[in-house]
Short mmCIF file of C-alpha atoms and ligand atoms in Angstrom, two decimals:
data_model
loop_
_atom_site.label_atom_id
_atom_site.label_comp_id
_atom_site.label_asym_id
_atom_site.label_seq_id
_atom_site.Cartn_x
_atom_site.Cartn_y
_atom_site.Cartn_z
CA MET A 25 -1.85 10.00 33.34
CA ALA A 26 -3.67 8.83 30.22
CA VAL A 27 -7.39 9.46 30.72
CA ARG A 28 -8.98 9.16 27.29
CA GLY A 29 -8.20 8.13 23.75
CA GLU A 30 -9.84 9.06 20.48
CA GLY A 31 -8.61 8.03 17.04
CA CYS A 32 -4.87 8.69 16.86
CA TRP A 33 -4.92 10.88 19.97
CA ILE A 34 -4.36 10.29 23.69
CA PHE A 35 -5.63 12.83 26.22
CA ALA A 36 -3.75 13.20 29.50
CA SER A 37 -4.88 14.34 32.94
CA ASP A 38 -2.85 17.56 32.61
CA GLY A 39 -5.09 18.68 29.75
CA ARG A 40 -2.55 17.95 27.01
CA ARG A 41 -3.29 15.77 24.01
CA TYR A 42 -0.75 13.65 22.16
CA LEU A 43 -0.64 12.32 18.62
CA ASP A 44 0.08 8.60 18.99
CA ALA A 45 2.62 8.19 16.17
CA SER A 46 3.84 4.90 17.61
CA GLY A 47 0.50 3.16 18.24
CA GLN A 48 2.03 3.04 21.74
CA ALA A 49 4.36 0.11 20.93
CA ALA A 50 3.00 -0.78 17.47
CA VAL A 51 -0.11 -2.09 19.23
CA VAL A 52 -3.04 0.18 18.38
CA SER A 53 -4.29 -0.50 14.86
CA ILE A 54 -7.93 0.65 14.76
CA GLY A 55 -7.36 3.76 16.88
CA HIS A 56 -8.21 4.66 20.45
CA GLY A 57 -11.66 5.01 21.97
CA VAL A 58 -13.67 2.81 19.58
CA GLN A 59 -16.80 2.27 21.64
CA GLU A 60 -17.97 -0.91 19.85
CA ILE A 61 -15.02 -2.85 21.22
CA GLY A 62 -15.86 -2.18 24.84
CA ARG A 63 -19.51 -2.98 24.16
CA ALA A 64 -18.60 -6.35 22.62
CA MET A 65 -16.39 -7.14 25.61
CA ALA A 66 -19.15 -6.19 28.06
CA GLU A 67 -21.65 -8.30 26.16
CA GLN A 68 -19.36 -11.34 26.28
CA SER A 69 -18.60 -10.73 29.92
CA GLY A 70 -22.35 -10.55 30.63
CA LYS A 71 -22.84 -13.95 28.96
CA ILE A 72 -19.78 -15.70 30.34
CA ALA A 73 -16.48 -14.04 31.16
CA PHE A 74 -14.40 -17.11 31.87
CA ALA A 75 -14.50 -20.83 31.30
CA HIS A 76 -11.32 -22.86 31.74
CA THR A 77 -9.99 -24.38 28.51
CA THR A 78 -9.48 -27.76 30.18
CA GLN A 79 -13.26 -27.96 30.41
CA PHE A 80 -14.79 -25.75 27.72
CA HIS A 81 -14.32 -24.11 24.37
CA SER A 82 -15.80 -20.66 23.91
CA GLU A 83 -17.57 -19.20 20.92
CA PRO A 84 -15.47 -16.02 20.56
CA ALA A 85 -12.19 -17.96 20.69
CA GLU A 86 -13.35 -20.49 18.09
CA LYS A 87 -14.62 -17.72 15.83
CA LEU A 88 -11.46 -15.64 16.10
CA ALA A 89 -9.26 -18.69 15.45
CA ALA A 90 -11.12 -19.39 12.20
CA ARG A 91 -10.81 -15.75 11.11
CA VAL A 92 -7.09 -15.55 11.88
CA LEU A 93 -6.46 -18.81 10.03
CA ALA A 94 -8.41 -17.56 7.01
CA ILE A 95 -5.98 -14.64 6.55
CA ALA A 96 -2.84 -16.69 7.33
CA PRO A 97 -0.54 -17.90 4.52
CA LYS A 98 -1.74 -20.75 2.28
CA ASN A 99 -0.04 -23.54 4.19
CA PHE A 100 -2.17 -22.80 7.28
CA GLN A 101 -5.42 -23.55 5.45
CA ASN A 102 -7.10 -26.95 5.85
CA GLY A 103 -6.18 -28.03 9.33
CA GLY A 104 -4.24 -25.17 10.93
CA ARG A 105 -4.97 -24.26 14.54
CA VAL A 106 -4.57 -21.24 16.79
CA TYR A 107 -3.41 -21.15 20.41
CA PHE A 108 -4.41 -17.87 22.08
CA THR A 109 -2.21 -16.38 24.80
CA SER A 110 -2.28 -13.14 26.77
CA GLY A 111 0.51 -11.50 24.76
CA GLY A 112 3.63 -11.87 22.68
CA SER A 113 6.03 -13.29 25.26
CA GLU A 114 3.59 -16.08 26.10
CA ALA A 115 3.24 -16.75 22.37
CA THR A 116 7.02 -17.16 22.09
CA GLU A 117 7.12 -19.49 25.11
CA THR A 118 4.32 -21.53 23.59
CA ALA A 119 6.08 -21.82 20.22
CA ILE A 120 9.36 -22.93 21.81
CA LYS A 121 7.59 -25.71 23.69
CA LEU A 122 5.43 -26.62 20.70
CA ALA A 123 8.55 -27.03 18.53
CA ARG A 124 10.16 -29.21 21.20
CA GLN A 125 7.10 -31.42 21.60
CA TYR A 126 6.68 -31.70 17.82
CA PHE A 127 10.03 -33.48 17.72
CA LEU A 128 9.05 -35.73 20.62
CA GLU A 129 5.87 -36.64 18.76
CA THR A 130 7.88 -37.38 15.60
CA LYS A 131 10.44 -39.47 17.52
CA GLN A 132 13.41 -37.13 17.24
CA PRO A 133 14.02 -36.46 20.96
CA SER A 134 17.49 -34.98 20.38
CA ARG A 135 15.97 -31.80 18.93
CA TYR A 136 15.22 -28.99 21.36
CA ARG A 137 17.31 -25.89 20.59
CA VAL A 138 15.64 -22.87 19.02
CA VAL A 139 18.20 -20.90 17.05
CA SER A 140 17.43 -17.23 16.47
CA ARG A 141 19.21 -14.04 15.41
CA LYS A 142 21.36 -11.40 17.00
CA GLN A 143 19.60 -8.06 17.35
CA SER A 144 16.16 -9.56 17.84
CA TYR A 145 13.39 -9.30 20.42
CA HIS A 146 10.93 -12.07 21.15
CA GLY A 147 9.72 -11.22 24.64
CA SER A 148 10.75 -10.72 28.24
CA THR A 149 10.03 -14.04 29.96
CA LEU A 150 13.09 -16.26 30.43
CA GLY A 151 12.35 -18.61 27.52
CA ALA A 152 11.63 -15.70 25.21
CA MET A 153 14.79 -13.96 26.40
CA SER A 154 16.86 -17.02 25.63
CA VAL A 155 15.93 -16.64 21.97
CA SER A 156 16.07 -12.83 21.93
CA GLY A 157 19.40 -11.58 20.66
CA ASN A 158 19.43 -8.15 22.22
CA VAL A 159 22.67 -8.13 24.21
CA GLY A 160 21.66 -5.19 26.40
CA ARG A 161 18.40 -6.73 27.55
CA ARG A 162 19.98 -10.19 28.03
CA ALA A 163 23.06 -9.15 29.96
CA PRO A 164 21.66 -8.89 33.52
CA TYR A 165 19.98 -12.29 33.21
CA ALA A 166 22.69 -14.10 31.24
CA PRO A 167 23.38 -16.76 33.91
CA MET A 168 19.68 -17.66 33.98
CA ILE A 169 19.04 -18.18 30.30
CA PRO A 170 20.30 -20.92 27.98
CA GLU A 171 22.34 -19.99 24.90
CA TRP A 172 20.91 -21.94 21.96
CA GLY A 173 22.69 -19.96 19.24
CA HIS A 174 22.17 -16.63 17.48
CA VAL A 175 23.07 -16.01 13.85
CA ALA A 176 23.49 -12.79 11.84
CA PRO A 177 20.53 -10.47 11.27
CA CYS A 178 19.53 -9.37 7.77
CA PHE A 179 20.57 -5.75 8.18
CA CYS A 180 22.08 -4.18 5.07
CA TYR A 181 22.60 -0.71 6.56
CA HIS A 182 25.12 -2.21 8.99
CA CYS A 183 25.85 -5.49 7.22
CA PRO A 184 27.65 -7.76 9.72
CA PHE A 185 29.76 -9.04 6.80
CA GLY A 186 30.57 -5.61 5.38
CA LYS A 187 28.88 -6.64 2.11
CA THR A 188 26.35 -4.99 -0.19
CA TYR A 189 23.06 -6.44 -1.41
CA PRO A 190 22.57 -8.16 -3.83
CA GLU A 191 26.25 -8.90 -4.54
CA CYS A 192 26.43 -10.36 -1.03
CA ASP A 193 24.40 -13.34 -2.29
CA LEU A 194 22.55 -13.34 1.04
CA ALA A 195 25.56 -14.08 3.24
CA CYS A 196 23.35 -13.35 6.28
CA ALA A 197 20.94 -16.16 5.37
CA ASP A 198 23.84 -18.51 4.70
CA ASP A 199 25.13 -17.72 8.17
CA LEU A 200 22.31 -19.93 9.46
CA ASP A 201 23.48 -22.82 7.28
CA ALA A 202 27.10 -22.38 8.40
CA TYR A 203 26.01 -22.16 12.03
CA LEU A 204 23.90 -25.31 11.83
CA LYS A 205 26.67 -27.28 10.12
CA ALA A 206 29.19 -26.25 12.78
CA ASN A 207 26.91 -26.53 15.82
CA ASP A 208 25.18 -29.86 16.15
CA SER A 209 22.20 -29.28 13.89
CA ALA A 210 20.72 -32.59 15.06
CA SER A 211 19.86 -30.90 18.36
CA VAL A 212 18.05 -27.96 16.72
CA ALA A 213 14.24 -27.90 16.61
CA ALA A 214 13.49 -24.53 15.03
CA PHE A 215 14.71 -21.22 13.69
CA LEU A 216 12.82 -18.18 14.99
CA PHE A 217 13.02 -14.73 13.39
CA GLU A 218 11.17 -11.47 12.73
CA PRO A 219 10.54 -10.99 8.97
CA VAL A 220 10.61 -7.24 9.68
CA VAL A 221 12.68 -6.44 12.77
CA GLY A 222 10.75 -4.03 14.95
CA ALA A 223 11.96 -2.72 18.29
CA THR A 224 15.62 -3.77 18.20
CA LEU A 225 16.60 -2.55 14.72
CA GLY A 226 13.90 0.03 14.02
CA ALA A 227 11.74 -1.40 11.23
CA VAL A 228 14.17 -3.37 9.08
CA PRO A 229 12.47 -5.61 6.49
CA ALA A 230 14.17 -8.73 5.13
CA VAL A 231 15.60 -8.22 1.65
CA ASP A 232 14.07 -10.08 -1.29
CA GLY A 233 15.30 -13.65 -1.40
CA TYR A 234 16.18 -13.81 2.31
CA THR A 235 13.13 -15.62 3.63
CA ALA A 236 13.17 -18.11 0.72
CA ARG A 237 16.83 -18.96 1.43
CA ILE A 238 16.05 -19.32 5.14
CA ALA A 239 13.14 -21.65 4.40
CA GLU A 240 15.38 -23.75 2.13
CA ILE A 241 18.11 -24.02 4.79
CA CYS A 242 15.57 -24.99 7.46
CA ARG A 243 14.07 -27.62 5.17
CA LYS A 244 17.52 -29.04 4.44
CA HIS A 245 18.29 -29.37 8.15
CA GLU A 246 14.73 -30.55 8.90
CA ILE A 247 14.00 -27.79 11.39
CA LEU A 248 10.85 -25.72 11.82
CA VAL A 249 10.52 -22.09 10.70
CA ILE A 250 8.86 -19.80 13.24
CA ALA A 251 8.00 -16.26 12.11
CA ASP A 252 7.64 -13.82 14.99
CA GLU A 253 4.94 -11.47 13.78
CA VAL A 254 3.90 -10.18 17.20
CA MET A 255 4.56 -6.67 15.91
CA THR A 256 4.13 -7.14 12.15
CA GLY A 257 1.07 -9.41 12.09
CA MET A 258 -2.59 -8.44 11.67
CA GLY A 259 -2.00 -5.94 8.91
CA ARG A 260 0.71 -3.62 10.24
CA THR A 261 2.98 -3.92 7.15
CA GLY A 262 0.26 -3.86 4.48
CA LYS A 263 -0.46 -7.61 4.31
CA PRO A 264 -2.23 -9.62 7.01
CA PHE A 265 1.17 -11.14 7.87
CA ALA A 266 4.53 -9.76 6.77
CA SER A 267 5.63 -13.27 5.74
CA GLU A 268 3.23 -12.87 2.83
CA HIS A 269 5.35 -10.11 1.24
CA TRP A 270 7.83 -12.82 0.26
CA GLY A 271 5.57 -15.86 -0.01
CA LEU A 272 7.07 -17.35 3.15
CA GLU A 273 5.10 -20.26 4.57
CA PRO A 274 6.35 -20.65 8.15
CA ASP A 275 5.46 -23.70 10.24
CA ILE A 276 4.38 -21.43 13.08
CA ILE A 277 3.49 -17.72 13.19
CA LEU A 278 3.40 -15.72 16.41
CA THR A 279 1.21 -12.67 16.64
CA GLY A 280 -0.04 -10.26 19.30
CA LYS A 281 -0.30 -6.48 19.64
CA GLY A 282 -2.66 -5.54 16.74
CA ILE A 283 -4.77 -8.68 17.16
CA ALA A 284 -6.85 -6.84 19.78
CA SER A 285 -5.42 -3.37 19.05
CA GLY A 286 -4.66 -2.95 22.76
CA TYR A 287 -8.29 -3.30 23.86
CA ALA A 288 -7.41 -6.58 25.64
CA PRO A 289 -4.19 -8.49 26.35
CA LEU A 290 -4.08 -11.03 23.54
CA GLY A 291 -1.51 -12.98 21.56
CA ALA A 292 -1.69 -16.00 19.28
CA VAL A 293 0.38 -18.90 18.01
CA ILE A 294 -0.77 -19.92 14.56
CA VAL A 295 0.11 -23.53 13.89
CA SER A 296 0.29 -25.17 10.46
CA PRO A 297 -1.48 -28.48 9.71
CA ARG A 298 1.86 -30.30 9.47
CA ILE A 299 2.44 -29.73 13.19
CA VAL A 300 -1.17 -30.33 14.18
CA GLU A 301 -1.13 -33.70 12.38
CA ALA A 302 2.04 -34.79 14.19
CA PHE A 303 0.33 -34.14 17.52
CA GLU A 304 -2.86 -35.85 16.41
CA LYS A 305 -0.95 -38.96 15.38
CA GLY A 306 1.04 -38.85 18.61
CA THR A 307 -0.11 -38.03 22.14
CA ALA A 308 -2.80 -35.57 20.99
CA ALA A 309 -2.04 -33.43 24.04
CA PHE A 310 0.21 -30.37 24.15
CA MET A 311 1.90 -30.34 27.56
CA HIS A 312 1.45 -26.63 28.16
CA GLY A 313 -1.17 -24.16 29.30
CA PHE A 314 -2.02 -20.82 30.84
CA THR A 315 -5.11 -20.17 32.97
CA TYR A 316 -6.11 -17.25 30.78
CA GLN A 317 -5.40 -18.74 27.36
CA ALA A 318 -8.16 -18.21 24.80
CA HIS A 319 -9.92 -15.89 27.24
CA PRO A 320 -13.54 -15.30 26.15
CA VAL A 321 -13.53 -11.54 26.79
CA ALA A 322 -10.08 -11.00 25.23
CA THR A 323 -11.03 -13.00 22.13
CA ALA A 324 -14.36 -11.13 21.96
CA ALA A 325 -12.27 -7.96 21.79
CA GLY A 326 -10.21 -9.61 19.01
CA ASN A 327 -13.39 -10.35 17.04
CA ALA A 328 -14.73 -6.83 17.49
CA VAL A 329 -11.39 -5.40 16.32
CA PHE A 330 -11.46 -7.76 13.34
CA ASP A 331 -15.02 -6.59 12.52
CA TYR A 332 -13.83 -2.98 12.67
CA LEU A 333 -10.82 -3.66 10.46
CA GLU A 334 -13.07 -5.33 7.88
CA GLU A 335 -15.96 -2.82 8.02
CA HIS A 336 -13.63 0.15 7.62
CA LYS A 337 -11.38 -1.64 5.12
CA LEU A 338 -8.39 -0.86 7.31
CA PHE A 339 -6.25 -3.76 6.10
CA ASP A 340 -6.30 -1.96 2.73
CA ARG A 341 -5.58 1.42 4.28
CA VAL A 342 -2.10 0.45 5.56
CA THR A 343 -0.15 0.57 2.28
CA PRO A 344 -1.45 3.98 1.15
CA ALA A 345 -1.21 5.38 4.70
CA GLY A 346 2.32 4.00 4.96
CA LYS A 347 3.19 5.80 1.73
CA GLU A 348 1.74 9.05 3.07
CA LEU A 349 3.80 8.70 6.22
CA ARG A 350 6.92 7.88 4.24
CA ASP A 351 6.36 10.82 1.88
CA ALA A 352 5.96 13.13 4.85
CA LEU A 353 9.16 11.76 6.43
CA SER A 354 11.10 12.10 3.16
CA GLU A 355 11.78 15.76 3.94
CA LEU A 356 13.85 14.58 6.92
CA GLU A 357 16.10 12.38 4.80
CA GLY A 358 18.37 15.29 3.98
CA HIS A 359 19.17 15.90 7.65
CA PRO A 360 22.85 15.06 8.27
CA ASN A 361 22.01 12.85 11.26
CA ALA A 362 19.01 11.01 9.82
CA GLY A 363 20.98 8.01 8.58
CA GLN A 364 18.11 6.04 7.10
CA VAL A 365 14.32 6.17 6.94
CA ARG A 366 13.03 2.63 6.39
CA GLY A 367 10.20 0.21 6.97
CA LEU A 368 7.17 -1.43 5.47
CA GLY A 369 3.58 -0.18 5.58
CA LEU A 370 2.84 1.51 8.88
CA LEU A 371 5.98 0.22 10.57
CA GLN A 372 8.59 2.86 9.83
CA GLY A 373 11.87 3.66 11.53
CA ILE A 374 14.49 6.38 11.45
CA GLU A 375 18.07 5.56 12.45
CA PHE A 376 20.30 8.37 13.68
CA VAL A 377 24.01 8.48 12.91
CA LYS A 378 26.88 10.74 13.83
CA ASP A 379 28.28 10.56 10.33
CA LYS A 380 26.19 9.69 7.32
CA ALA A 381 29.08 8.57 5.10
CA SER A 382 30.57 6.09 7.59
CA ARG A 383 27.19 5.35 9.29
CA GLU A 384 28.97 5.71 12.61
CA PRO A 385 26.54 5.84 15.53
CA PHE A 386 26.59 8.17 18.52
CA PRO A 387 27.98 6.81 21.79
CA LYS A 388 25.34 5.18 23.99
CA GLU A 389 25.83 7.82 26.70
CA ALA A 390 24.63 10.56 24.33
CA GLY A 391 21.12 9.08 24.73
CA ILE A 392 20.09 10.32 21.29
CA ALA A 393 16.89 8.27 20.83
CA GLU A 394 15.53 9.42 24.19
CA LYS A 395 16.41 13.03 23.41
CA VAL A 396 14.51 12.81 20.13
CA ARG A 397 11.53 11.31 21.95
CA GLN A 398 11.54 14.10 24.53
CA ALA A 399 11.79 16.81 21.89
CA ALA A 400 8.93 15.31 19.82
CA LEU A 401 6.89 15.27 23.01
CA GLU A 402 7.23 19.04 23.22
CA LYS A 403 5.25 19.07 19.96
CA ASN A 404 2.74 16.60 21.44
CA VAL A 405 3.84 13.67 19.28
CA LEU A 406 4.61 10.24 20.76
CA VAL A 407 7.40 8.18 19.16
CA TYR A 408 8.96 4.87 20.25
CA PRO A 409 12.72 5.20 20.88
CA GLY A 410 15.26 2.37 20.67
CA GLN A 411 18.96 2.04 21.42
CA GLY A 412 21.56 -0.57 20.51
CA THR A 413 20.55 -0.53 16.85
CA VAL A 414 24.02 -1.27 15.48
CA ASP A 415 25.34 -3.94 17.83
CA GLY A 416 23.02 -4.15 20.82
CA VAL A 417 24.80 -1.30 22.58
CA ARG A 418 25.56 1.50 20.11
CA GLY A 419 23.04 3.08 17.78
CA ASP A 420 19.76 4.98 18.05
CA HIS A 421 16.46 4.90 16.23
CA ILE A 422 12.82 5.75 16.64
CA LEU A 423 9.92 3.62 15.53
CA LEU A 424 6.75 5.08 14.01
CA ALA A 425 3.73 2.80 13.94
CA PRO A 426 0.54 4.86 14.10
CA PRO A 427 -3.00 3.47 14.00
CA PHE A 428 -4.15 2.45 10.50
CA ILE A 429 -6.62 5.36 10.48
CA ILE A 430 -3.81 7.94 10.45
CA GLY A 431 -4.57 10.78 8.04
CA LYS A 432 -2.32 12.67 5.67
CA GLY A 433 -2.48 15.81 7.81
CA GLU A 434 -1.47 13.83 10.89
CA CYS A 435 1.46 12.31 8.95
CA GLY A 436 2.56 15.89 8.27
CA GLN A 437 2.29 16.69 11.98
CA ILE A 438 4.45 13.66 12.83
CA ALA A 439 7.12 14.69 10.30
CA ALA A 440 7.10 18.28 11.54
CA ALA A 441 7.51 17.18 15.18
CA VAL A 442 10.32 14.75 14.32
CA GLY A 443 11.95 17.50 12.21
CA TYR A 444 11.81 19.82 15.19
CA ALA A 445 13.21 17.03 17.42
CA LEU A 446 16.16 16.50 15.06
CA GLU A 447 16.97 20.22 15.00
CA LYS A 448 16.76 20.45 18.78
CA THR A 449 18.71 17.25 19.48
CA PHE A 450 21.51 17.71 16.98
CA SER A 451 22.05 21.43 17.12
CA ALA A 452 22.46 21.33 20.91
C1 LIG B 19 8.62 -9.15 17.71
C2 LIG B 19 8.15 -9.23 19.13
N1 LIG B 19 8.01 -10.43 19.72
C3 LIG B 19 7.57 -10.56 20.99
C4 LIG B 19 7.26 -9.45 21.75
C5 LIG B 19 6.78 -9.62 23.16
O1 LIG B 19 5.44 -9.31 23.26
P1 LIG B 19 4.77 -8.87 24.65
O2 LIG B 19 5.43 -7.60 25.07
O3 LIG B 19 3.31 -8.73 24.32
O4 LIG B 19 5.01 -9.97 25.62
C6 LIG B 19 7.37 -8.17 21.17
C7 LIG B 19 7.06 -6.96 21.95
O5 LIG B 19 7.43 -5.87 21.63
C8 LIG B 19 7.83 -8.06 19.83
O6 LIG B 19 7.97 -6.86 19.24
#
């Protein structure tokens, strides 16, 4: 039972304390137990906790929207808007419907499919699952979810084409073009992808040139680009949004997790002026809504977290802290089963392989990722395990995504615990 949090640590009812090396699920950015956030939420709740968005705007939601837009890529300036949800899955649902209605507003009613990638995760509601490409998580619900098309991920370590970057000439990006040409592109509304793949691949950034090629292909086929930054947004990779590492200007960005650092359930759909204008010229009403969208107390938490990030210059802390974490993890790279250490900023992953030369994974039944998690726990360090890294079934990794306040000494503690976990798991 978690009873208290402070900084990068979680205290449990059994008296143990744990170093939160995963920010729970890449959620906690400013650290646990920051008292100002609760105070700001209580203050908002004391003024007004809830007002339905069909009748009122609220000051914290308006303020947070302006702040999020100000740090979004250039194309969101001058007329962008933000739609707040209660988390990432709701943000994905919202974006799917927004893309569909955009094409109704612009008189292209044939467009509705949202194409995405294999080995991706966009949420657990049925719409979000239809775009998620994780075969394991989809399988039980397959009859209930539409198949709109999934193309290759950008994943050099297990390239689906058996090629090597950069000689591959971005075959994975061109897979989208080939797919659209062969599969009724006139019915496609958008392409949705994670610029850095989090939970399903274990922190795999796009290679240079990938996002530009994707944007070009989407433009050619006149479909929208949606960047899922639920995990990577709000500073996690060293820029406010990971899209900015490559100058990508998506039509829509999804974010969540770090936007309120776990202090309140909050997600957001950041919408570029191009889409807003189409709605304004059309019906001017998005046929969608959640009771708790743009919740005053949740967005007050978002503002207080934003204040904290700015006051403590934590956006700037991510790149150096990420380097400290990576340096600490570098001592594990020599381990015969640590296939690859990878990531961007404070979103790092380690993939485990049976054989480093062939990159062959362990069988699923070996449960490697969970064993590593359990062993790290013995050293009081929390990591985020994932399976299905290679093809949705085989493959194991852990994700490391600590709060932005992580110190060098704590990075050393994480590396030592993971080192112990590797010895214990693989020498057994
Ligand atoms: C990239 C991505 N999109 C969407 C989601 C779904 O967000 P939530 O769990 O808040 O619904 C997640 C959650 O892990 C995610 O990592």
